[in-house]
Amino acid sequence: MIGYLGDHRQEQSPFLAEERRLLQIIANRAGILAYSKSLRDSLAKSEKQYRTLIDSALVGIFKTNLKGDILYANDSCLLMFGYDSLEAAKRENCLSRYRNPEDREKILALLQEKGSLSGLEVGGVTRTGETIYLLFSATLESDVITAMVADITERKLACNCLIRNEKRLAEAQRLAHLGSWEWDITAGNVYWSDEMVEICGAHPREFNATHEEYLRFVHPDDRQAVREALEQSLSHSGGACWSLEHRLIRADGRERFVHLRGEVAFSENSEPVRIYGTVHDITMQKRAENELRRAYEEIKTLKERLEAENVYLRDEMELKDGFRDIIGTSDTIRYVMYRSRVVARTKATILLTGETGTGKNLFARFIHLESDRRDKPFINVNCAGLPSNLIESELFGREKGAFTGSTARQIGRFELANNGTIFLDEIGELPIELQAKLLKVIDTGEFERLGSPHTVKVNVRVIATTNRNLEVEIQKGRFRQDLFFRLSVFPITIPPLRQRKEDISLLATSFTHRFRTAYHKNITRIPADIMKAFSEYSWPGNVRELINIIERAVIISDGPELQLAEPLGTPFGGTIQEMSAGKGEDGSYTMELAEVEKEHIQRTLHKTGWRIEGPSGAANLLGMNPSTMRARMRKLNIYREHSPR
């Protein structure tokens, strides 16, 4: 054995005791040297193994002094920083450069305080100046820093990219009011995105994101539908998508509309393992839809109203008389106009009474034009001219399908007259069953369209007329007394023409001028005998009768003087049958206006030899356009003999 020297002979040793001690020392010294060499060899072998391990390690390992001078760096570390040799790294001393200079001071302070650190993320700088992200661990011993670094650049960039994407997703969800959620059925975990929490109005720290928690926010009336949709999707083994709209009650009590979508993921055993989906806040869209629907209904109502007003205005334009002005200077008519002006400035309901033909409709329009509603609609309703089965729908409107044949909604006259005036002509003809509804409208301004449960509110001024004695109608049970009192707030009686004879001359002259222009005549005066006859006549038909007589006279008059078609009172002297036969009781011949016009045109055509156009043609003599004359000839069946029909 190395380090021991022995002698096992039987005989006495030739060495002296002192020599033997010396040999023992030499042997011990040799053993120690041999053992030391063995230890050095073993240490060198271990060091070589560890250096090989360090040099081939995937992580970077290096040593520096406190100044930052590189003492050692393995190949991974050199490669990490872009060097191919330790000498080059030592020359440029790149391992001590950090992306943020304050990181070096921070690391030194931590090492001097604690002696070691682990898992610190720092940014390094490569030989080419590029930034790399490192996971840094180190120890400090004897003023030497031994560090181990792992390149986490790709992971850091991927993490940053993920963070940016998550921020973009969160921002997109915030802008779109779209929250996302996920329910891991197996683990029992539920995830809500930040926007999902915001939609519910909850505070992230004050609630647990669970399925039942979401149901707590669902409107009680919609909760069952949401629960059923979820349960139905869970029972689907092939994967099921589902969606529905419902209401949420936020934590602050506000109501929101949301669109809930979800999809179920199933395992290979067809067991539901995960549900995920979105909650889209569609409150603004719902409000916009409702506003759009209201706007559409308003536009539809306005369109129907405009169409109805258009039809109404066409009907108004086609009125036979076409007279709109009140003519007269007598004290009687001036007093009526004074009362009309006084009441026009109020909101009072007005009842105009008087005989037929006195011009009650003109006074109704006069009152409207003198009121503050002059720029609003004036709607004329002839109660006597409407069928009893249609008068309610005409007055108050109807919904589509309200009765057989009702194929579209119709706006009633009261709606057309909103903020304006409605003129109910011949109110005494209104059926008794509708009078109560009319009374309600006058009192409250409210009514319902036929076939609709919804109340319509209007602001309408009512002017009614009648030529009946309504008090007698009340006694006979044909008119409501309360409606009569409501209408008679301010009654005005229009005088008959016989009570204002001083106005006859002015009326006759005005009507002659108008019809002269309309029929292209050259009438310049009314003979005195005719004017005297007008003044002495009783005028049972009042102003309307005067208008008709003047029109007939203008049609047959050829010269500058007005000529009567027949003596005054002739049309009223016989029965209807006699008048239709063309004879009155006195045997005088009467003609319809169309017949008079036809005869006049035929007489003119005979004078011109049936020549229509040209300076000497019939159209020029009659003051008519040739095409207009031909149209009148066709309408009156005027054809030249032997000409094709």
XYZ file of C-alpha atoms in Angstrom:
645
model
C 0.000 0.000 0.000
C 1.353 3.380 -0.914
C 2.443 5.384 2.082
C 3.457 2.432 4.290
C 6.822 0.667 4.594
C 6.995 -2.649 6.424
C 9.570 -5.363 7.216
C 8.245 -8.819 8.140
C 11.417 -10.769 8.414
C 11.992 -13.051 11.470
C 15.507 -11.976 12.051
C 16.482 -8.748 13.591
C 16.209 -5.695 11.339
C 19.438 -4.363 10.065
C 18.046 -0.773 10.470
C 18.539 1.129 13.576
C 15.590 2.642 15.399
C 16.483 6.114 14.195
C 16.680 4.864 10.665
C 13.349 3.193 10.978
C 11.691 6.467 12.147
C 13.195 8.257 9.194
C 11.921 5.617 6.818
C 8.469 5.932 8.415
C 8.432 9.696 7.801
C 9.509 9.163 4.190
C 6.799 6.551 3.724
C 4.110 8.861 5.178
C 5.313 11.734 3.044
C 5.202 9.532 -0.072
C 1.682 8.351 0.810
C 0.478 11.907 1.223
C 1.946 12.912 -2.137
C 0.416 9.901 -3.817
C -3.015 10.637 -2.285
C -2.766 14.314 -3.198
C -2.048 13.377 -6.802
C -5.021 11.046 -6.764
C -7.241 13.849 -5.449
C -5.906 16.284 -8.021
C -6.530 13.850 -10.808
C -10.041 13.190 -9.525
C -10.701 16.940 -9.144
C -9.374 17.644 -12.621
C -11.559 14.927 -14.004
C -14.628 16.310 -12.184
C -13.779 19.850 -13.235
C -13.451 18.708 -16.823
C -16.798 16.958 -16.600
C -18.527 19.995 -15.058
C -16.868 22.387 -17.525
C -18.033 20.191 -20.368
C -21.497 20.204 -18.828
C -21.441 24.004 -18.362
C -20.006 24.650 -21.814
C -22.655 22.479 -23.435
C -25.528 23.792 -21.287
C -28.441 25.372 -23.184
C -28.586 28.258 -20.733
C -25.902 30.901 -20.623
C -23.444 30.903 -17.726
C -20.847 33.583 -17.142
C -18.730 35.173 -14.410
C -17.828 38.809 -13.943
C -16.218 40.899 -11.310
C -17.971 43.830 -9.702
C -16.650 46.122 -12.419
C -18.385 44.039 -15.051
C -15.214 42.510 -16.548
C -15.928 39.083 -18.020
C -14.052 36.265 -16.321
C -15.815 33.353 -18.008
C -18.707 32.632 -20.366
C -19.919 29.348 -21.797
C -20.688 28.778 -25.469
C -24.454 29.203 -25.015
C -23.883 32.567 -23.386
C -21.486 33.674 -26.125
C -23.886 32.523 -28.830
C -26.759 34.219 -27.022
C -24.966 37.587 -27.228
C -23.623 37.021 -30.750
C -19.946 36.133 -30.031
C -17.856 33.268 -31.338
C -15.061 33.491 -28.769
C -14.548 34.425 -25.160
C -11.711 36.775 -26.093
C -14.010 38.859 -28.303
C -16.597 39.017 -25.557
C -13.980 40.111 -23.064
C -12.722 42.830 -25.398
C -16.153 44.342 -25.986
C -17.416 43.512 -22.499
C -20.970 43.141 -23.931
C -22.348 40.889 -21.207
C -22.508 43.775 -18.768
C -24.644 45.977 -21.049
C -28.374 46.100 -20.319
C -31.315 47.472 -22.260
C -32.149 49.643 -19.275
C -28.893 50.926 -17.668
C -30.527 51.085 -14.272
C -30.942 47.272 -14.338
C -27.175 46.792 -13.634
C -27.319 48.950 -10.516
C -30.463 47.145 -9.445
C -28.811 43.717 -9.827
C -25.647 44.762 -7.932
C -27.722 46.204 -5.106
C -29.765 43.019 -4.769
C -26.678 40.773 -4.838
C -24.835 42.862 -2.257
C -27.908 42.887 -0.046
C -28.994 39.252 -0.342
C -26.036 37.497 -1.940
C -28.173 35.932 -4.640
C -31.228 36.505 -6.826
C -33.370 34.315 -9.006
C -35.867 34.677 -11.873
C -35.332 38.371 -12.629
C -36.419 39.459 -16.126
C -33.967 41.887 -17.730
C -33.294 43.164 -21.206
C -29.836 42.586 -22.633
C -28.073 43.970 -25.700
C -26.374 41.705 -28.261
C -23.162 42.384 -30.186
C -25.273 43.825 -33.060
C -27.306 46.071 -30.738
C -30.468 43.982 -30.742
C -32.483 43.607 -27.560
C -32.880 40.176 -26.024
C -34.984 39.320 -23.003
C -33.270 37.210 -20.299
C -34.348 35.319 -17.213
C -31.469 36.207 -14.845
C -30.251 34.325 -11.739
C -26.915 35.006 -9.955
C -24.811 34.651 -6.799
C -22.083 36.898 -5.365
C -19.016 35.349 -3.716
C -15.676 36.977 -3.140
C -16.573 39.891 -5.405
C -17.282 37.474 -8.270
C -20.721 37.311 -9.817
C -21.702 33.936 -11.196
C -24.787 34.307 -13.369
C -27.071 32.022 -15.305
C -29.285 33.503 -18.048
C -32.002 31.956 -20.210
C -33.052 33.554 -23.490
C -36.809 34.187 -23.160
C -37.032 36.627 -26.089
C -39.443 34.541 -28.135
C -41.575 33.813 -25.109
C -41.488 37.494 -24.099
C -42.441 38.654 -27.583
C -45.198 36.066 -27.739
C -46.400 37.159 -24.308
C -46.344 40.819 -25.340
C -48.198 39.930 -28.514
C -50.742 38.007 -26.464
C -51.146 40.945 -24.091
C -51.621 43.325 -27.024
C -54.141 40.982 -28.597
C -55.988 40.646 -25.322
C -56.055 44.433 -25.011
C -57.302 44.742 -28.586
C -59.923 42.104 -27.906
C -60.991 43.832 -24.705
C -61.130 47.187 -26.518
C -63.058 45.645 -29.405
C -65.482 44.063 -26.946
C -65.842 47.392 -25.166
C -66.521 49.274 -28.382
C -68.890 46.601 -29.652
C -70.535 46.131 -26.236
C -69.774 42.433 -26.660
C -68.806 40.345 -23.655
C -67.483 36.787 -23.765
C -67.876 33.967 -21.286
C -66.852 30.352 -20.792
C -68.065 27.651 -18.434
C -65.808 24.653 -17.827
C -68.407 22.135 -16.689
C -65.826 19.513 -15.711
C -63.747 21.822 -13.516
C -66.665 23.991 -12.506
C -64.888 27.200 -13.483
C -66.650 30.137 -15.132
C -64.872 32.962 -16.938
C -66.388 36.364 -17.711
C -64.604 38.985 -19.790
C -64.317 42.523 -18.451
C -66.974 43.754 -20.877
C -69.292 40.962 -19.748
C -68.914 42.230 -16.194
C -69.495 45.793 -17.400
C -72.665 44.836 -19.291
C -74.090 43.349 -16.110
C -72.986 46.413 -14.181
C -71.236 44.275 -11.579
C -68.007 44.990 -9.713
C -65.392 42.257 -10.352
C -64.581 41.953 -6.635
C -68.161 41.827 -5.435
C -69.469 38.725 -7.164
C -68.509 35.236 -8.296
C -68.749 34.590 -12.030
C -71.131 31.628 -12.152
C -74.007 30.493 -14.316
C -76.483 31.151 -11.529
C -75.015 34.614 -11.018
C -75.774 35.440 -14.651
C -79.332 34.180 -14.282
C -79.686 36.514 -11.319
C -79.117 39.458 -13.673
C -81.633 38.180 -16.239
C -85.027 39.902 -16.194
C -87.477 37.732 -14.208
C -89.841 37.512 -17.184
C -87.011 36.202 -19.414
C -85.215 33.973 -16.918
C -87.139 30.816 -17.786
C -86.465 31.223 -21.514
C -82.703 31.551 -20.892
C -82.686 28.518 -18.618
C -84.627 26.423 -21.137
C -82.308 27.419 -23.996
C -79.277 26.332 -21.969
C -80.829 23.058 -20.849
C -81.910 22.244 -24.385
C -78.405 22.838 -25.724
C -76.885 20.613 -23.024
C -79.158 17.758 -24.068
C -77.792 17.906 -27.630
C -75.032 15.352 -28.029
C -73.710 16.592 -31.366
C -72.797 20.097 -30.282
C -75.389 22.813 -30.234
C -75.358 26.528 -30.944
C -78.126 28.638 -29.506
C -79.030 32.282 -29.249
C -81.839 34.436 -27.940
C -82.589 38.017 -27.037
C -83.567 38.890 -23.501
C -83.415 41.656 -20.940
C -80.916 42.173 -18.143
C -81.389 44.097 -14.934
C -78.002 45.625 -14.148
C -76.687 45.944 -10.622
C -77.640 49.634 -10.718
C -81.233 48.717 -11.630
C -81.113 49.832 -15.262
C -82.652 47.586 -17.889
C -80.585 46.462 -20.889
C -81.373 44.371 -23.948
C -78.805 41.700 -24.833
C -78.306 39.030 -27.472
C -77.010 35.869 -25.805
C -75.148 33.295 -27.932
C -73.655 30.030 -26.781
C -72.140 26.783 -27.998
C -71.623 23.517 -26.141
C -68.531 21.330 -26.559
C -68.975 17.606 -25.904
C -66.499 14.876 -25.037
C -66.004 11.676 -27.003
C -68.599 10.142 -24.692
C -71.110 12.819 -25.723
C -70.895 14.451 -22.330
C -70.980 18.268 -22.186
C -67.613 19.499 -20.968
C -67.562 23.174 -21.883
C -69.939 25.979 -22.839
C -68.725 29.244 -24.291
C -70.347 32.199 -25.953
C -70.982 35.927 -26.045
C -73.368 38.488 -24.599
C -73.997 41.426 -26.920
C -75.504 44.582 -25.448
C -78.077 45.609 -28.089
C -79.840 48.243 -26.015
C -78.888 51.038 -28.411
C -79.983 48.953 -31.397
C -83.274 48.179 -29.689
C -83.834 51.826 -28.915
C -82.952 52.689 -32.506
C -85.346 50.003 -33.742
C -88.097 51.365 -31.533
C -87.359 54.912 -32.675
C -87.307 53.718 -36.271
C -90.566 51.870 -35.740
C -92.120 54.956 -34.157
C -90.752 57.114 -36.963
C -92.108 54.657 -39.511
C -95.509 54.719 -37.870
C -95.368 58.505 -37.764
C -94.338 58.677 -41.419
C -97.000 56.143 -42.302
C -99.582 58.194 -40.432
C -98.376 61.383 -42.093
C -98.430 59.674 -45.488
C -101.951 58.449 -44.916
C -102.885 61.877 -43.650
C -101.372 63.584 -46.690
C -103.112 61.150 -49.003
C -106.382 61.770 -47.204
C -105.802 65.520 -47.307
C -104.991 65.266 -51.004
C -108.231 63.442 -51.666
C -110.064 65.901 -49.465
C -108.534 68.904 -51.230
C -109.395 67.452 -54.622
C -112.947 67.040 -53.429
C -112.912 70.627 -52.193
C -111.591 71.863 -55.534
C -114.372 70.061 -57.318
C -117.129 71.824 -55.367
C -119.609 73.197 -57.843
C -119.893 76.769 -56.655
C -116.246 77.496 -55.971
C -117.210 80.629 -53.970
C -115.197 81.381 -50.843
C -115.865 85.057 -50.067
C -118.679 86.565 -48.010
C -120.261 89.339 -50.062
C -122.495 91.981 -48.513
C -122.601 95.376 -46.862
C -125.983 95.226 -45.132
C -126.204 95.772 -41.399
C -127.542 92.235 -41.012
C -124.554 90.550 -42.634
C -122.064 92.933 -41.020
C -123.428 92.043 -37.578
C -123.041 88.327 -38.307
C -119.454 88.916 -39.445
C -118.779 90.915 -36.272
C -119.988 88.056 -34.077
C -117.947 85.633 -36.158
C -114.761 87.646 -35.644
C -115.368 87.879 -31.899
C -115.786 84.140 -31.426
C -113.014 83.271 -33.910
C -110.365 84.429 -31.434
C -111.582 81.931 -28.811
C -111.585 78.141 -28.601
C -115.353 77.942 -28.220
C -117.421 75.431 -30.171
C -119.718 77.215 -32.633
C -123.136 76.256 -33.991
C -124.141 78.001 -37.214
C -127.870 77.865 -37.930
C -129.858 79.083 -40.873
C -131.833 78.045 -43.911
C -130.351 75.972 -46.698
C -128.252 77.973 -49.122
C -127.449 80.894 -46.822
C -123.686 80.222 -46.974
C -123.059 78.679 -43.574
C -119.969 76.954 -44.958
C -118.513 80.333 -45.976
C -118.971 81.673 -42.461
C -117.355 78.544 -41.017
C -114.317 79.097 -43.228
C -114.351 82.822 -42.377
C -114.208 82.000 -38.653
C -111.319 79.593 -39.269
C -109.345 82.205 -41.227
C -109.918 84.800 -38.502
C -108.675 82.429 -35.766
C -105.134 81.568 -34.702
C -105.614 78.231 -36.477
C -105.706 79.893 -39.905
C -102.515 78.140 -41.018
C -103.804 74.729 -39.919
C -106.207 72.365 -41.697
C -109.851 73.233 -42.267
C -111.691 69.942 -42.763
C -115.211 69.944 -44.159
C -117.518 67.017 -43.348
C -120.977 66.819 -44.894
C -122.786 64.632 -42.371
C -125.816 64.372 -44.658
C -123.711 63.179 -47.591
C -122.056 60.226 -45.844
C -123.672 56.763 -45.657
C -124.706 55.925 -42.118
C -122.532 52.799 -42.117
C -119.404 54.756 -43.084
C -119.764 58.001 -41.192
C -118.007 56.695 -38.059
C -114.936 55.546 -39.997
C -114.918 58.806 -41.955
C -114.959 60.877 -38.784
C -112.707 58.806 -36.535
C -110.785 56.563 -38.938
C -110.441 52.823 -39.054
C -107.820 50.122 -38.801
C -107.164 47.542 -41.471
C -109.688 44.729 -41.135
C -111.989 46.749 -38.876
C -114.913 45.507 -40.958
C -115.557 43.592 -44.159
C -113.942 45.402 -47.059
C -111.580 47.426 -44.879
C -108.319 46.558 -46.640
C -106.224 49.461 -45.356
C -105.994 51.819 -42.439
C -107.773 55.130 -42.926
C -107.087 58.400 -41.145
C -110.308 59.995 -39.943
C -111.361 63.585 -40.480
C -110.731 64.475 -36.824
C -107.086 63.395 -37.148
C -106.777 65.357 -40.376
C -108.090 68.414 -38.555
C -105.641 68.118 -35.646
C -104.580 71.608 -34.468
C -107.050 73.035 -36.978
C -110.805 73.247 -37.479
C -113.371 70.614 -38.390
C -116.573 71.810 -40.004
C -119.498 69.437 -39.375
C -122.079 70.454 -41.950
C -125.664 69.340 -41.287
C -124.875 68.038 -37.792
C -128.545 67.190 -37.339
C -128.100 64.271 -39.756
C -125.557 62.568 -37.492
C -126.873 59.191 -36.216
C -127.857 59.215 -32.553
C -125.439 56.362 -31.762
C -122.441 58.476 -32.880
C -123.448 61.612 -31.032
C -122.059 60.317 -27.716
C -118.681 59.653 -29.328
C -118.703 63.130 -30.847
C -119.516 64.616 -27.439
C -116.509 62.816 -25.939
C -114.205 64.193 -28.636
C -115.461 67.736 -28.042
C -115.032 67.378 -24.261
C -111.713 65.489 -24.090
C -110.200 65.550 -27.566
C -109.877 61.751 -27.386
C -111.320 58.933 -29.469
C -110.465 55.486 -30.814
C -110.223 54.487 -34.433
C -112.699 51.875 -35.537
C -111.129 48.495 -34.771
C -108.368 49.901 -32.545
C -108.095 49.880 -28.737
C -105.594 52.755 -28.734
C -106.723 56.271 -27.878
C -105.953 59.089 -30.298
C -105.506 62.588 -28.857
C -106.348 65.624 -31.016
C -106.719 69.367 -30.602
C -109.612 70.377 -32.859
C -111.936 73.345 -33.000
C -115.493 72.239 -33.910
C -117.843 74.348 -36.018
C -121.202 72.739 -36.733
C -124.122 73.821 -38.901
C -127.719 72.756 -39.204
C -130.858 73.882 -40.993
C -132.997 71.852 -38.631
C -134.591 72.915 -35.387
C -132.454 70.869 -33.032
C -134.726 71.538 -30.060
C -137.528 69.786 -31.940
C -135.107 66.968 -32.822
C -134.280 66.619 -29.109
C -137.972 66.277 -28.247
C -138.316 63.583 -30.896
C -135.320 61.702 -29.474
C -133.196 62.168 -32.596
C -130.594 64.482 -31.072
C -128.836 64.435 -27.701
C -129.579 67.369 -25.460
C -126.087 67.361 -23.887
C -124.509 67.527 -27.341
C -126.826 70.394 -28.290
C -125.773 72.368 -25.208
C -122.104 71.613 -25.928
C -122.440 72.816 -29.517
C -124.462 75.888 -28.608
C -121.753 77.632 -26.618
C -121.854 80.437 -29.169
C -124.670 80.072 -31.718
C -124.717 82.259 -34.824
C -127.744 82.479 -37.114
C -127.038 83.238 -40.782
C -129.872 85.401 -42.188
C -131.748 84.317 -45.342
C -131.295 86.362 -48.493
C -134.772 87.881 -48.225
C -133.673 89.588 -44.970
C -130.661 91.221 -46.627
C -132.091 92.361 -49.968
C -129.773 95.371 -50.048
C -126.973 92.865 -50.749
C -128.697 91.272 -53.790
C -127.383 93.803 -56.303
C -123.794 93.337 -55.102
C -124.164 89.552 -55.078
C -125.693 89.406 -58.558
C -122.987 91.626 -60.017
C -120.196 89.589 -58.399
C -121.611 86.229 -59.544
C -122.167 87.536 -63.073
C -118.555 88.674 -63.277
C -117.250 85.303 -62.087
C -119.370 83.222 -64.453
C -118.688 85.636 -67.305
C -114.990 84.901 -66.898
C -115.550 81.160 -66.499
C -117.712 80.867 -69.646
C -115.779 83.439 -71.661
C -118.759 85.760 -72.136
C -118.771 89.513 -72.741
C -121.593 90.459 -70.372
C -121.137 93.988 -69.066
C -124.429 94.855 -67.334
C -127.564 93.500 -65.707
C -130.788 95.131 -66.980
C -132.731 97.151 -64.422
C -135.859 95.022 -64.807
C -133.898 91.898 -63.959
C -132.288 93.576 -60.951
C -135.756 94.741 -59.815
C -137.072 91.198 -60.193
C -134.160 89.970 -58.096
C -135.013 92.460 -55.337
C -138.704 91.528 -55.286
C -138.182 87.774 -55.364
C -138.439 85.862 -52.054
C -135.427 83.616 -52.700
C -136.518 80.394 -50.991
C -133.186 78.851 -52.036
C -131.257 81.849 -50.715
C -127.775 82.659 -52.083
C -127.372 79.227 -53.625
C -130.492 79.779 -55.729
C -129.166 83.171 -56.834
C -125.873 81.556 -57.894
C -127.661 78.923 -59.981
C -129.923 81.466 -61.693
C -126.977 83.740 -62.546
C -124.969 80.800 -63.933
C -127.824 79.676 -66.197
C -128.372 83.249 -67.336
C -124.700 83.724 -68.224
C -124.663 80.494 -70.225
C -127.557 81.512 -72.490
C -126.616 85.191 -72.809
C -124.921 86.101 -76.113
C -124.773 89.867 -75.919
C -123.504 92.381 -73.397
C -126.682 92.165 -71.285
C -127.568 89.382 -68.878
C -130.587 87.382 -70.008
C -132.581 85.137 -67.700
C -133.030 81.569 -68.855
C -136.535 81.509 -67.400
C -138.711 83.650 -65.133
C -137.739 83.677 -61.478
C -139.309 80.905 -59.466
C -139.980 78.707 -62.482
C -137.892 75.736 -61.304
C -139.798 75.775 -58.028
C -143.281 76.042 -59.541
C -143.755 72.387 -60.491
C -143.298 68.985 -58.956
C -140.140 66.978 -59.364
C -141.850 64.761 -61.919
C -143.033 67.796 -63.946
C -139.600 69.372 -63.790
C -137.936 66.176 -64.972
C -140.418 66.049 -67.827
C -139.460 69.606 -68.780
C -142.777 71.393 -67.939
C -143.795 73.476 -64.941
C -147.328 74.022 -63.740
C -147.588 77.169 -65.879
C -146.528 75.213 -68.954
C -143.184 76.986 -69.311
C -140.283 74.963 -70.610
C -137.262 74.469 -68.336
C -133.906 73.038 -69.283
C -131.020 71.488 -67.403
C -127.757 73.438 -67.469
C -126.093 70.787 -69.625
C -128.916 71.037 -72.146
C -128.611 74.833 -72.264
C -124.853 74.566 -72.822
C -125.323 71.917 -75.498
C -127.880 74.042 -77.355
C -125.614 77.093 -77.158
C -122.614 75.207 -78.579
C -124.718 73.666 -81.353
C -126.103 77.081 -82.313
C -122.577 78.513 -82.521
C -121.359 75.562 -84.601
C -124.180 76.049 -87.086
C -123.156 79.708 -87.444
C -119.534 78.712 -88.244
C -120.451 75.797 -90.477
C -119.083 73.414 -87.809
C -115.703 75.050 -88.036
C -114.019 74.798 -84.615
C -110.541 76.280 -84.998
C -109.361 79.538 -86.506
C -110.333 83.183 -86.014
C -113.878 82.542 -87.268
C -114.182 79.147 -85.582
C -116.705 78.277 -82.886
C -113.996 77.861 -80.226
C -112.799 81.427 -80.759
C -116.359 82.792 -80.695
C -117.062 80.940 -77.461
C -113.710 81.964 -75.967
C -112.656 78.350 -75.502
C -109.575 76.352 -76.355
C -110.302 74.092 -79.388
C -109.275 70.941 -77.502
C -111.455 71.969 -74.546
C -114.375 72.535 -76.870
C -113.938 69.126 -78.496
C -113.897 67.541 -75.030
C -117.132 69.357 -74.118
C -118.697 68.250 -77.411
C -117.853 64.623 -76.661
C -119.225 64.897 -73.143
C -122.458 66.535 -74.375
C -122.765 64.099 -77.320
C -122.567 66.876 -79.916
C -121.816 65.410 -83.331
C -122.279 66.735 -86.857
C -124.857 64.876 -88.900
C -123.443 61.932 -90.897
C -120.145 62.224 -89.009
C -118.769 59.068 -87.405
C -119.693 58.766 -83.747
